[in-house]
Short mmCIF file of C-alpha atoms and ligand atoms in Angstrom, two decimals:
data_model
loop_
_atom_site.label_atom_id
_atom_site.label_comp_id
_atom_site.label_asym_id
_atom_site.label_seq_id
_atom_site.Cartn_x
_atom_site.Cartn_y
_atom_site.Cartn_z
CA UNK A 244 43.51 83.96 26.11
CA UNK A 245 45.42 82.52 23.28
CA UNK A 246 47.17 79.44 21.58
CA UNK A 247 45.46 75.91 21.90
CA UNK A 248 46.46 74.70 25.60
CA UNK A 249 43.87 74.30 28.49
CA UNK A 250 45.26 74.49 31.74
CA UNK A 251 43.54 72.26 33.68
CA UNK A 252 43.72 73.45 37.46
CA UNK A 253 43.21 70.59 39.79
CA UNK A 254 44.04 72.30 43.34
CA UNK A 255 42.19 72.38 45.95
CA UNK A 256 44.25 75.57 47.71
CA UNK A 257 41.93 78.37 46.61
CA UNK A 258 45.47 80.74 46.99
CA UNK A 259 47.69 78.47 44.88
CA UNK A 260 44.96 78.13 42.61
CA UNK A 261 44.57 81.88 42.27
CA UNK A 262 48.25 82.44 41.97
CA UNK A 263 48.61 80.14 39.33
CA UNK A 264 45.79 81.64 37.66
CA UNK A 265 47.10 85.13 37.48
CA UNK A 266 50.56 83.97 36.48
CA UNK A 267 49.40 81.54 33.24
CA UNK A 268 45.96 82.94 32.80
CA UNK A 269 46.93 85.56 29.95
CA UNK A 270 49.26 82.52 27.87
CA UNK A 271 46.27 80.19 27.67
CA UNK A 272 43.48 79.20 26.06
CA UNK A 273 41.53 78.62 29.02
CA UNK A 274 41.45 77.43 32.67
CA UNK A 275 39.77 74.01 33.39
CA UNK A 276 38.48 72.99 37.03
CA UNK A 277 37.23 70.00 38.20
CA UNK A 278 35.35 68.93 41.18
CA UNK A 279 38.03 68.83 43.35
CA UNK A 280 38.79 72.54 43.05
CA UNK A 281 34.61 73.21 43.18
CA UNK A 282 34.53 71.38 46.38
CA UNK A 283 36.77 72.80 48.30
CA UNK A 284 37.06 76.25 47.03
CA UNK A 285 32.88 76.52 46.20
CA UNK A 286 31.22 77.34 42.91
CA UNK A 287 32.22 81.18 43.35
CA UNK A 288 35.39 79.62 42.17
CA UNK A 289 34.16 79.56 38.78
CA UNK A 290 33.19 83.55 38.61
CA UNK A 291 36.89 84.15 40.32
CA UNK A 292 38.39 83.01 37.55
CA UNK A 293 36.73 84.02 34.81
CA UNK A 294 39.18 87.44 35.44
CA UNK A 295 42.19 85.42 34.21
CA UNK A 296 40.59 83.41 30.97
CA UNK A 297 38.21 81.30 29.53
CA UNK A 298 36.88 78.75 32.11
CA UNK A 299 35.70 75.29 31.59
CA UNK A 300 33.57 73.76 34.27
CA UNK A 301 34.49 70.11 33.96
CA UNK A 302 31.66 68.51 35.86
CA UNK A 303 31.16 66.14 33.79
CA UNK A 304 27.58 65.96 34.12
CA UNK A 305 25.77 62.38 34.02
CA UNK A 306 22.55 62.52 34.94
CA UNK A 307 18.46 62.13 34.09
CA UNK A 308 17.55 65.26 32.06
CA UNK A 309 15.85 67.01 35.07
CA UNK A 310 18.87 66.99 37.10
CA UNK A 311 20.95 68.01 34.35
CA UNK A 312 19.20 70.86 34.37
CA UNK A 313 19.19 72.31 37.70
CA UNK A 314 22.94 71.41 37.87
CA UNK A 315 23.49 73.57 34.59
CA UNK A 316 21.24 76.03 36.13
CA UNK A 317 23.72 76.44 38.77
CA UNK A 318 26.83 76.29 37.08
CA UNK A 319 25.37 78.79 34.27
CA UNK A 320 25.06 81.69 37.18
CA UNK A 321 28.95 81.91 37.37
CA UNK A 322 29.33 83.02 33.38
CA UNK A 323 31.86 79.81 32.52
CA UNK A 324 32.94 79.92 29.08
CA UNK A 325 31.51 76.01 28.83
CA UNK A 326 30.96 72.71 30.78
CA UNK A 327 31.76 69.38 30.03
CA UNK A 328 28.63 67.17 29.93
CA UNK A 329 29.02 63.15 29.38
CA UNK A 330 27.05 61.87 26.36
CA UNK A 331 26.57 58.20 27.82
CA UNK A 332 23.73 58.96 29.74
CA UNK A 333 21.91 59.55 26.40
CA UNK A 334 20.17 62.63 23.79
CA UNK A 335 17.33 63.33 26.62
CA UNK A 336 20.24 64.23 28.86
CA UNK A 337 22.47 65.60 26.91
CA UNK A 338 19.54 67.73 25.31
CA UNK A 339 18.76 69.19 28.73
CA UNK A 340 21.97 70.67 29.02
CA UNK A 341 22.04 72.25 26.17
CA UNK A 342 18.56 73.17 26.16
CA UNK A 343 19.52 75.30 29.55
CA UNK A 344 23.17 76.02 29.26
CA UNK A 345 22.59 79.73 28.13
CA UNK A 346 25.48 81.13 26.24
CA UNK A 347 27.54 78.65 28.24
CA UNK A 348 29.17 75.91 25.51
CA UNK A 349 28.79 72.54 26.39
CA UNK A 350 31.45 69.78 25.20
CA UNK A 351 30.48 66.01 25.48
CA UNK A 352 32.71 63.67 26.76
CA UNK A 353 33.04 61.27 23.60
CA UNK A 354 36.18 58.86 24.80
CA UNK A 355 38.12 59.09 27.91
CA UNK A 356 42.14 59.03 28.66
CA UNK A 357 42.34 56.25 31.28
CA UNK A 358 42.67 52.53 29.91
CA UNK A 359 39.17 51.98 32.17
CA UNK A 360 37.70 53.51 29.44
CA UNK A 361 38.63 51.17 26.29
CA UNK A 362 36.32 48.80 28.13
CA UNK A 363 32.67 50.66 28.13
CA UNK A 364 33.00 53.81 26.83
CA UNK A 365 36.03 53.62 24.07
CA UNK A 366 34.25 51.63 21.53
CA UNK A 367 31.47 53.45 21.28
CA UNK A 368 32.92 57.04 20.41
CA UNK A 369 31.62 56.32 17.04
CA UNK A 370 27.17 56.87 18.31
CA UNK A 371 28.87 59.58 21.34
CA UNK A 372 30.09 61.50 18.26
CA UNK A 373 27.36 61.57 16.11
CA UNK A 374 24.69 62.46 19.06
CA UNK A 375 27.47 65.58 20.01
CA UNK A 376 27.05 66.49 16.26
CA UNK A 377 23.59 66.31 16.10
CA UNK A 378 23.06 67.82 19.37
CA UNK A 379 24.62 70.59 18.59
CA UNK A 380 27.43 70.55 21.20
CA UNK A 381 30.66 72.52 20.54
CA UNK A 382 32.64 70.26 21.20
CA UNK A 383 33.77 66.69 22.92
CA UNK A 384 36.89 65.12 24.76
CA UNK A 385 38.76 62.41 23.06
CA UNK A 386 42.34 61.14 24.72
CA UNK A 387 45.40 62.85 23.70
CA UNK A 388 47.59 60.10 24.94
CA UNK A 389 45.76 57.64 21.97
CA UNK A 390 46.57 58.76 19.09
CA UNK A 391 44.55 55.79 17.19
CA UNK A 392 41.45 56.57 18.74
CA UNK A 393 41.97 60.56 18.92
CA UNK A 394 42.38 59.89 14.90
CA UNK A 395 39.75 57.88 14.08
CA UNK A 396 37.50 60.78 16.34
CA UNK A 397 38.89 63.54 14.31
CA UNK A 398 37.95 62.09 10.81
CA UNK A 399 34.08 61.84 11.91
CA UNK A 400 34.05 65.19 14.38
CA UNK A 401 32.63 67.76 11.32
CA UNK A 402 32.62 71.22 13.03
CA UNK A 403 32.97 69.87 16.67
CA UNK A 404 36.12 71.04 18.41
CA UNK A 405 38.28 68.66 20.19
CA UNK A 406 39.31 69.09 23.30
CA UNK A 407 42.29 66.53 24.38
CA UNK A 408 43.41 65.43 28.18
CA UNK A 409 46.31 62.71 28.52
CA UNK A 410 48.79 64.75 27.63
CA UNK A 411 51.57 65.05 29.96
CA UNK A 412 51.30 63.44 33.06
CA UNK A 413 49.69 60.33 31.58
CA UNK A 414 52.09 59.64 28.96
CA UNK A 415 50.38 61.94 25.68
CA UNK A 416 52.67 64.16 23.84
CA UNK A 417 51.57 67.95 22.67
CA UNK A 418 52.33 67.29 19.02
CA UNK A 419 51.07 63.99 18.72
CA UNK A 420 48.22 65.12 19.94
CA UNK A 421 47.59 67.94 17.85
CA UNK A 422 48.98 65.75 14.43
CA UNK A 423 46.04 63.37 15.31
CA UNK A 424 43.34 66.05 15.42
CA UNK A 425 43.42 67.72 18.87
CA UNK A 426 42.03 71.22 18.22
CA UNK A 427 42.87 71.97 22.04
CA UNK A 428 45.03 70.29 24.40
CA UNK A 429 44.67 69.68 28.02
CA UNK A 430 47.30 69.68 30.50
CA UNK A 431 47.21 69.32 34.07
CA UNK A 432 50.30 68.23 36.69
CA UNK A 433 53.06 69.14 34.26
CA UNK A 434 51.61 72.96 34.21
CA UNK A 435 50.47 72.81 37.70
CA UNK A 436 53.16 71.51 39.23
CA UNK A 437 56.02 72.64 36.91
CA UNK A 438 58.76 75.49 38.88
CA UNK A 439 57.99 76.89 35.83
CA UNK A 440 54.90 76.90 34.17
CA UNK A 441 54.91 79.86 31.46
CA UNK A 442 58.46 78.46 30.06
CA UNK A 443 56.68 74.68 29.91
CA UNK A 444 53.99 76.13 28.02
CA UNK A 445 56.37 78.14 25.31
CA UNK A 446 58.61 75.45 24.94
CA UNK A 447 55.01 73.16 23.93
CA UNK A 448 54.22 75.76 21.60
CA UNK A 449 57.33 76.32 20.40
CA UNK A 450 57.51 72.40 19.50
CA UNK A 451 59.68 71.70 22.20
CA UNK A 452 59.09 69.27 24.44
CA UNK A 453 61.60 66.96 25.46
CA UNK A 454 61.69 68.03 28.27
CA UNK A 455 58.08 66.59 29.07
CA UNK A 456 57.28 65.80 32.66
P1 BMP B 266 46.55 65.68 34.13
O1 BMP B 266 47.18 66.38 32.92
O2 BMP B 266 47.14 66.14 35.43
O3 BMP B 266 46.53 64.21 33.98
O4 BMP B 266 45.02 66.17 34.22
C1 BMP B 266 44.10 65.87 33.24
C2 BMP B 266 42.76 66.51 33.53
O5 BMP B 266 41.84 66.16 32.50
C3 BMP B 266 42.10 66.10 34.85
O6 BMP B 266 41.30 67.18 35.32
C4 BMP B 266 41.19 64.95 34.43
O7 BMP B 266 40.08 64.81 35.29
C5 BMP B 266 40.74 65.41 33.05
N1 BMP B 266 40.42 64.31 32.09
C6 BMP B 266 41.30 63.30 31.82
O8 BMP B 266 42.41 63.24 32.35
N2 BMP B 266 40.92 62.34 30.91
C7 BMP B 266 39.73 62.34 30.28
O9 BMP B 266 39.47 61.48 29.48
C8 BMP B 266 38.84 63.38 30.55
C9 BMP B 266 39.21 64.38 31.45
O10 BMP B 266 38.39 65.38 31.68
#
């Protein structure tokens, strides 16, 4: 586990997923799965990798308190290093997960990468921020493919880490990212489906990336 880059492992091939695991595992910060992986490879999936780094169980969990907490409940079982929780739904909810996430962290998602999002959830990162601080969440998601918005996050986040997506695939560069106020950056496709994924992730670190996919 090291440097500042999530990996963020959409397959849905439980080998290829392991594969890639074992090869980038050690050169990462962590290993982030989403729904897609957890539904066709199981929750176990979550336990499996915890051999190869930090996981984050991106579930994005959005729902009344109650069911917040049997789905943490679940998740918690397979020893995650954190989940990903959405703050929209409100404290109660919010609350909930934390209140039952063990020693698991939980990061709220504060402002999303897709333009979708400017429309409902965007302009309202300002009250999503201040509930994650007051919460006491770890940490929250804010686009690393808008750099405006990923700034004007950063200057409010006090001890909250921020966890980026966007970069890559959906147009976000590494350093930009990271000059705005990412304190970790996640990548998806162009680790996943680079021929070579350790060299992609030097070369980011390395400050080069021209060569961005
Ligand atoms: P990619 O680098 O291939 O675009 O993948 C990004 C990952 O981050 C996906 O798992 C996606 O669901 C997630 N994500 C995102 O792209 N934008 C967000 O705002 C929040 C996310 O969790």
């Amino acid at each position: 586990m090291k440097g500042n880059i999530v990996a963020s492992l959409d397959l849905t091939d439980e080998k290829k997923l392991i594969s890639m695991a074992d090869q980038i595992g050690s050169s990462v910060f962590a290993l982030k799965i989403n729904w897609p992986t957890i539904l066709s490879c199981g929750k176990s999936i979550i336990g499996k990798l915890t051999k190869y780094s930090n996981v984050i169980c991106d579930l994005k969990i959005a729902d009344i308190p109650n069911t917040n907490r049997l789905i943490i409940e679940q998740i918690s079982r397979e020893n995650p290093w954190a989940v990903i929780g959405h703050l929209f739904t409100g404290t109660d909810s919010m609350k909930a997960l934390l209140d039952n996430a063990g020693g698991v962290k939980v990061i709220g998602v504060a402002s999303m990468s897709n333009p979708g999002s400017n429309v409902y959830l965007n302009p309202n990162f300002e009250k999503l921020v201040e509930d994650a601080k007051a919460l006491g969440c770890y940490g929250i998601v804010a686009p690393g493919n808008n750099y405006e918005l990923l700034g004007s996050v950063s200057k409010i986040k006090g001890n909250l880490k921020i966890f980026s997506p966007g970069v890559g695939a959906q147009g976000g560069g590494y350093k930009q990212a990271i000059k705005a106020g990412s304190d970790y950056v996640i990548i998806g496709r162009s680790i996943y489906e680079n021929p070579d994924p350790l060299k992609y992730i030097s070369e980011l670190e390395s400050g080069n990336e021209n060569h961005i996919t």
